[in-house]
Amino acid sequence: MQILNGREASQAIKDQLKLSVAQMAAQGKKVPHLAAILVGNNGASETYVNAKVKACEEIGFKSTLIRAEDTISSLRLLDTIAQLNADYDVDGILVQLPLPQHISDTEVINAVHPDKDVDGFHPINVGKMVLGQPTYVPATPYGIMLLIEHYKIETKGKHAVVVGRSNIVGRPMSILLSGAGAYGNCTVTLCHSHTTNLKELCLEADIIVAALGKPGFIKEDMVKEGAVIIDVGITRVPDSSKKSGFRLSGDVDFEKVAPKCSYITPVPGGVGPMTIAALMKNTFRACAAKHHDR
Ligand code: L34
């Protein structure tokens, strides 16, 4: 069994980006600029957005963090996005999810200009991804593909079972793994809350991507010997023995499942850091595209 070390793989990607940015700057070109919008005070969202800003600093990107109260009106949020769309210096715009109840995700996602949509959530970019056209691929699934590539895991002809059909992870993951790319060509089964024979399907999987948000859901009796396990879950479980008051739990029962598989991602230190690296790659591309257009 080998651990898929997301920290190491993401560091390699960030190091490479850092060199490319230094080159850009040396040629007198503008460097990539990511604008992140964080609404409210969700602790997990704060952690993730801070990690994104920190990664920008590390690589040499410019970043702008815009914080808004969770009472911000939809209209004001949309206006903020419009300003960032119009700001030439901003290459990538990211609105951290989840948003407060009174704001429509769809309206916000649709408001970000597709050329600056480094999250790859805009319908135009989702459409391109489905068609296999070059576009921004959502950071978590893109990060998982980069991790698979980093470890040169064979996917061609394999049966991948994706558990969870969210717009930001499960659904795009199923499309990428079934696509014709270098690390695609899987036969994909997309499972969700109405799947009746989940255990049987998982037992047939060469690759399982667990993205349903239920701590420890994937048990050892659901996993075939030698399977590749990608754990996207990252739930904060209350734990009074921790000074934060919680521990992070993946969707996979790691202790029991790990001995059975060929590769497995840990939580934390697996998919999370890859999400950040993938976002950085998208932001770099958004900026490089501008340089090519001039
Ligand atoms: N708009 N919203 C938008 N884009 C995204 O790509 C995200 N996502 C998901 C939630 N909402 C979003 C993220 O950024 C999940 N996500 C994310 C990003 C980073 C990490 C986890 C999830 C991460 O860095 N995880 C660390 C542990 C961090 C901690 O201590 O909590 C890890 O090692 O897994």
GROMACS .gro file of C-alpha atoms in nm, residues 11-248:
model
  238
   11GLN     CA    1   0.451   2.126  -0.357
   12ALA     CA    2   0.605   1.998  -0.681
   13ILE     CA    3   0.333   2.176  -0.881
   14LYS     CA    4   0.370   2.498  -0.684
   15ASP     CA    5   0.750   2.493  -0.724
   16GLN     CA    6   0.707   2.464  -1.100
   17LEU     CA    7   0.455   2.750  -1.107
   18LYS     CA    8   0.690   2.962  -0.899
   19LEU     CA    9   0.960   2.926  -1.166
   20SER     CA   10   0.716   3.009  -1.445
   21VAL     CA   11   0.592   3.319  -1.263
   22ALA     CA   12   0.947   3.439  -1.202
   23GLN     CA   13   1.005   3.401  -1.577
   24MET     CA   14   0.690   3.599  -1.656
   25ALA     CA   15   0.794   3.876  -1.420
   26ALA     CA   16   1.149   3.881  -1.564
   27GLN     CA   17   0.997   3.941  -1.908
   28GLY     CA   18   0.816   4.243  -1.767
   29LYS     CA   19   0.475   4.078  -1.791
   30LYS     CA   20   0.207   4.110  -1.528
   31VAL     CA   21   0.193   3.821  -1.281
   32PRO     CA   22  -0.122   3.616  -1.212
   33HIS     CA   23  -0.374   3.781  -0.982
   34LEU     CA   24  -0.640   3.583  -0.794
   35ALA     CA   25  -0.933   3.757  -0.628
   36ALA     CA   26  -1.111   3.549  -0.364
   37ILE     CA   27  -1.444   3.641  -0.209
   38LEU     CA   28  -1.525   3.499   0.132
   39VAL     CA   29  -1.876   3.556   0.263
   40GLY     CA   30  -1.943   3.507   0.634
   41ASN     CA   31  -1.737   3.333   0.901
   42ASN     CA   32  -1.752   2.962   0.822
   43GLY     CA   33  -1.440   2.821   0.993
   44ALA     CA   34  -1.361   2.564   0.726
   45SER     CA   35  -1.407   2.818   0.446
   46GLU     CA   36  -1.172   3.059   0.626
   47THR     CA   37  -0.908   2.786   0.649
   48TYR     CA   38  -0.939   2.697   0.280
   49VAL     CA   39  -0.938   3.056   0.155
   50ASN     CA   40  -0.641   3.142   0.376
   51ALA     CA   41  -0.457   2.844   0.229
   52LYS     CA   42  -0.533   2.979  -0.120
   53VAL     CA   43  -0.402   3.325  -0.038
   54LYS     CA   44  -0.092   3.173   0.120
   55ALA     CA   45  -0.027   2.960  -0.188
   56CYS     CA   46  -0.048   3.275  -0.404
   57GLU     CA   47   0.212   3.445  -0.187
   58GLU     CA   48   0.438   3.142  -0.197
   59ILE     CA   49   0.430   3.117  -0.575
   60GLY     CA   50   0.453   3.489  -0.645
   61PHE     CA   51   0.094   3.553  -0.755
   62LYS     CA   52  -0.087   3.866  -0.655
   63SER     CA   53  -0.398   3.802  -0.448
   64THR     CA   54  -0.690   4.005  -0.323
   65LEU     CA   55  -0.911   3.874  -0.046
   66ILE     CA   56  -1.252   4.034  -0.027
   67ARG     CA   57  -1.445   3.958   0.289
   68ALA     CA   58  -1.817   4.020   0.323
   69GLU     CA   59  -2.060   3.986   0.613
   70ASP     CA   60  -2.299   3.694   0.583
   71THR     CA   61  -2.578   3.953   0.566
   72ILE     CA   62  -2.449   4.097   0.236
   73SER     CA   63  -2.727   4.132  -0.020
   74SER     CA   64  -2.719   3.927  -0.334
   75LEU     CA   65  -2.717   4.249  -0.537
   76ARG     CA   66  -2.407   4.382  -0.362
   77LEU     CA   67  -2.225   4.054  -0.402
   78LEU     CA   68  -2.309   4.046  -0.772
   79ASP     CA   69  -2.188   4.404  -0.800
   80THR     CA   70  -1.856   4.309  -0.639
   81ILE     CA   71  -1.817   4.031  -0.893
   82ALA     CA   72  -1.899   4.272  -1.177
   83GLN     CA   73  -1.622   4.504  -1.059
   84LEU     CA   74  -1.371   4.219  -1.057
   85ASN     CA   75  -1.487   4.110  -1.403
   86ALA     CA   76  -1.412   4.462  -1.526
   87ASP     CA   77  -1.075   4.491  -1.355
   88TYR     CA   78  -0.808   4.406  -1.613
   89ASP     CA   79  -0.549   4.321  -1.352
   90VAL     CA   80  -0.762   4.043  -1.199
   91ASP     CA   81  -0.712   3.713  -1.380
   92GLY     CA   82  -0.909   3.473  -1.162
   93ILE     CA   83  -1.219   3.517  -0.946
   94LEU     CA   84  -1.327   3.269  -0.684
   95VAL     CA   85  -1.634   3.289  -0.461
   96GLN     CA   86  -1.585   3.039  -0.181
   97LEU     CA   87  -1.881   2.805  -0.128
   98PRO     CA   88  -2.103   2.746   0.061
   99LEU     CA   89  -2.285   3.080   0.050
  100PRO     CA   90  -2.551   3.194   0.298
  101GLN     CA   91  -2.906   3.065   0.237
  102HIS     CA   92  -3.039   3.394   0.099
  103ILE     CA   93  -2.788   3.401  -0.186
  104SER     CA   94  -2.833   3.183  -0.493
  105ASP     CA   95  -2.520   2.983  -0.582
  106THR     CA   96  -2.638   2.965  -0.941
  107GLU     CA   97  -2.673   3.342  -0.977
  108VAL     CA   98  -2.328   3.396  -0.832
  109ILE     CA   99  -2.163   3.125  -1.043
  110ASN     CA  100  -2.324   3.263  -1.358
  111ALA     CA  101  -2.204   3.616  -1.275
  112VAL     CA  102  -1.833   3.534  -1.289
  113HIS     CA  103  -1.695   3.595  -1.638
  114PRO     CA  104  -1.610   3.254  -1.791
  115ASP     CA  105  -1.256   3.374  -1.877
  116LYS     CA  106  -1.194   3.451  -1.507
  117ASP     CA  107  -1.383   3.151  -1.371
  118VAL     CA  108  -1.080   2.965  -1.230
  119ASP     CA  109  -1.318   2.743  -1.029
  120GLY     CA  110  -1.461   2.611  -1.355
  121PHE     CA  111  -1.817   2.635  -1.221
  122HIS     CA  112  -1.969   2.856  -1.495
  123PRO     CA  113  -2.204   2.667  -1.732
  124ILE     CA  114  -1.986   2.764  -2.031
  125ASN     CA  115  -1.681   2.605  -1.870
  126VAL     CA  116  -1.873   2.301  -1.745
  127GLY     CA  117  -2.002   2.254  -2.100
  128LYS     CA  118  -1.650   2.272  -2.241
  129MET     CA  119  -1.525   2.023  -1.984
  130VAL     CA  120  -1.801   1.777  -2.077
  131LEU     CA  121  -1.710   1.816  -2.445
  132GLY     CA  122  -1.340   1.763  -2.370
  133GLN     CA  123  -1.251   2.116  -2.483
  134PRO     CA  124  -0.971   2.303  -2.304
  135THR     CA  125  -1.115   2.499  -2.011
  136TYR     CA  126  -1.085   2.554  -1.638
  137VAL     CA  127  -1.158   2.227  -1.464
  138PRO     CA  128  -1.296   2.255  -1.107
  139ALA     CA  129  -1.006   2.250  -0.863
  140THR     CA  130  -1.087   1.939  -0.658
  141PRO     CA  131  -1.141   1.699  -0.950
  142TYR     CA  132  -0.853   1.862  -1.141
  143GLY     CA  133  -0.632   1.821  -0.834
  144ILE     CA  134  -0.725   1.453  -0.812
  145MET     CA  135  -0.633   1.406  -1.180
  146LEU     CA  136  -0.299   1.578  -1.113
  147LEU     CA  137  -0.239   1.347  -0.816
  148ILE     CA  138  -0.313   1.040  -1.030
  149GLU     CA  139  -0.073   1.181  -1.292
  150HIS     CA  140   0.196   1.256  -1.033
  151TYR     CA  141   0.196   0.892  -0.921
  152LYS     CA  142   0.148   0.767  -1.280
  153ILE     CA  143  -0.146   0.548  -1.177
  154GLU     CA  144  -0.284   0.352  -1.471
  155THR     CA  145  -0.650   0.438  -1.532
  156LYS     CA  146  -0.708   0.310  -1.886
  157GLY     CA  147  -0.979   0.046  -1.896
  158LYS     CA  148  -1.024   0.049  -1.518
  159HIS     CA  149  -1.360   0.058  -1.344
  160ALA     CA  150  -1.392   0.375  -1.139
  161VAL     CA  151  -1.674   0.414  -0.891
  162VAL     CA  152  -1.745   0.772  -0.789
  163VAL     CA  153  -1.960   0.808  -0.480
  164GLY     CA  154  -2.137   1.145  -0.470
  165ARG     CA  155  -2.276   1.352  -0.759
  166SER     CA  156  -2.208   1.710  -0.648
  167ASN     CA  157  -2.144   1.975  -0.911
  168ILE     CA  158  -1.807   2.056  -0.760
  169VAL     CA  159  -1.663   1.706  -0.715
  170GLY     CA  160  -1.852   1.386  -0.803
  171ARG     CA  161  -2.013   1.488  -1.130
  172PRO     CA  162  -1.702   1.648  -1.288
  173MET     CA  163  -1.486   1.363  -1.154
  174SER     CA  164  -1.702   1.109  -1.338
  175ILE     CA  165  -1.662   1.308  -1.659
  176LEU     CA  166  -1.283   1.343  -1.632
  177LEU     CA  167  -1.223   0.976  -1.549
  178SER     CA  168  -1.442   0.864  -1.840
  179GLY     CA  169  -1.282   1.115  -2.079
  180ALA     CA  170  -1.024   1.041  -2.344
  181GLY     CA  171  -0.735   1.218  -2.166
  182ALA     CA  172  -0.408   1.057  -2.059
  183TYR     CA  173  -0.545   0.967  -1.717
  184GLY     CA  174  -0.901   0.898  -1.824
  185ASN     CA  175  -1.043   0.611  -2.026
  186CYS     CA  176  -1.208   0.455  -1.722
  187THR     CA  177  -1.545   0.290  -1.719
  188VAL     CA  178  -1.725   0.502  -1.464
  189THR     CA  179  -2.013   0.429  -1.231
  190LEU     CA  180  -2.154   0.738  -1.060
  191CYS     CA  181  -2.326   0.650  -0.734
  192HIS     CA  182  -2.544   0.868  -0.512
  193SER     CA  183  -2.799   0.856  -0.232
  194HIS     CA  184  -3.048   0.658  -0.443
  195THR     CA  185  -2.802   0.392  -0.554
  196THR     CA  186  -2.940   0.059  -0.432
  197ASN     CA  187  -2.641  -0.176  -0.462
  198LEU     CA  188  -2.360   0.055  -0.356
  199LYS     CA  189  -2.156  -0.206  -0.173
  200GLU     CA  190  -2.158  -0.448  -0.468
  201LEU     CA  191  -2.058  -0.171  -0.708
  202CYS     CA  192  -1.774  -0.055  -0.483
  203LEU     CA  193  -1.648  -0.412  -0.456
  204GLU     CA  194  -1.607  -0.416  -0.834
  205ALA     CA  195  -1.413  -0.089  -0.841
  206ASP     CA  196  -1.046  -0.062  -0.934
  207ILE     CA  197  -1.067   0.304  -0.831
  208ILE     CA  198  -1.304   0.453  -0.572
  209VAL     CA  199  -1.353   0.826  -0.538
  210ALA     CA  200  -1.541   0.891  -0.215
  211ALA     CA  201  -1.705   1.235  -0.222
  212LEU     CA  202  -2.025   1.214  -0.024
  213GLY     CA  203  -1.930   1.392   0.298
  214LYS     CA  204  -2.002   1.110   0.543
  215PRO     CA  205  -1.714   1.034   0.779
  216GLY     CA  206  -1.583   0.677   0.754
  217PHE     CA  207  -1.858   0.571   0.512
  218ILE     CA  208  -1.639   0.349   0.290
  219LYS     CA  209  -1.561   0.038   0.496
  220GLU     CA  210  -1.316  -0.245   0.434
  221ASP     CA  211  -1.590  -0.485   0.324
  222MET     CA  212  -1.674  -0.247   0.035
  223VAL     CA  213  -1.323  -0.242  -0.110
  224LYS     CA  214  -1.157  -0.488  -0.346
  225GLU     CA  215  -0.801  -0.598  -0.272
  226GLY     CA  216  -0.557  -0.371  -0.456
  227ALA     CA  217  -0.803  -0.089  -0.526
  228VAL     CA  218  -0.701   0.279  -0.554
  229ILE     CA  219  -0.885   0.491  -0.296
  230ILE     CA  220  -0.931   0.866  -0.333
  231ASP     CA  221  -1.090   1.022  -0.025
  232VAL     CA  222  -1.242   1.364  -0.087
  233GLY     CA  223  -1.429   1.385   0.243
  234ILE     CA  224  -1.312   1.643   0.496
  235THR     CA  225  -1.565   1.666   0.778
  236ARG     CA  226  -1.490   1.844   1.107
  237VAL     CA  227  -1.584   1.591   1.374
  238PRO     CA  228  -1.612   1.728   1.731
  239ASP     CA  229  -1.315   1.601   1.939
  240SER     CA  230  -1.254   1.743   2.286
  241SER     CA  231  -0.900   1.598   2.292
  242LYS     CA  232  -0.797   1.846   2.018
  243LYS     CA  233  -0.718   2.203   2.094
  244SER     CA  234  -0.928   2.314   1.796
  245GLY     CA  235  -1.219   2.109   1.937
  246PHE     CA  236  -1.245   1.895   1.622
  247ARG     CA  237  -1.059   1.649   1.404
  248LEU     CA  238  -1.078   1.605   1.029
   0.00000   0.00000   0.00000
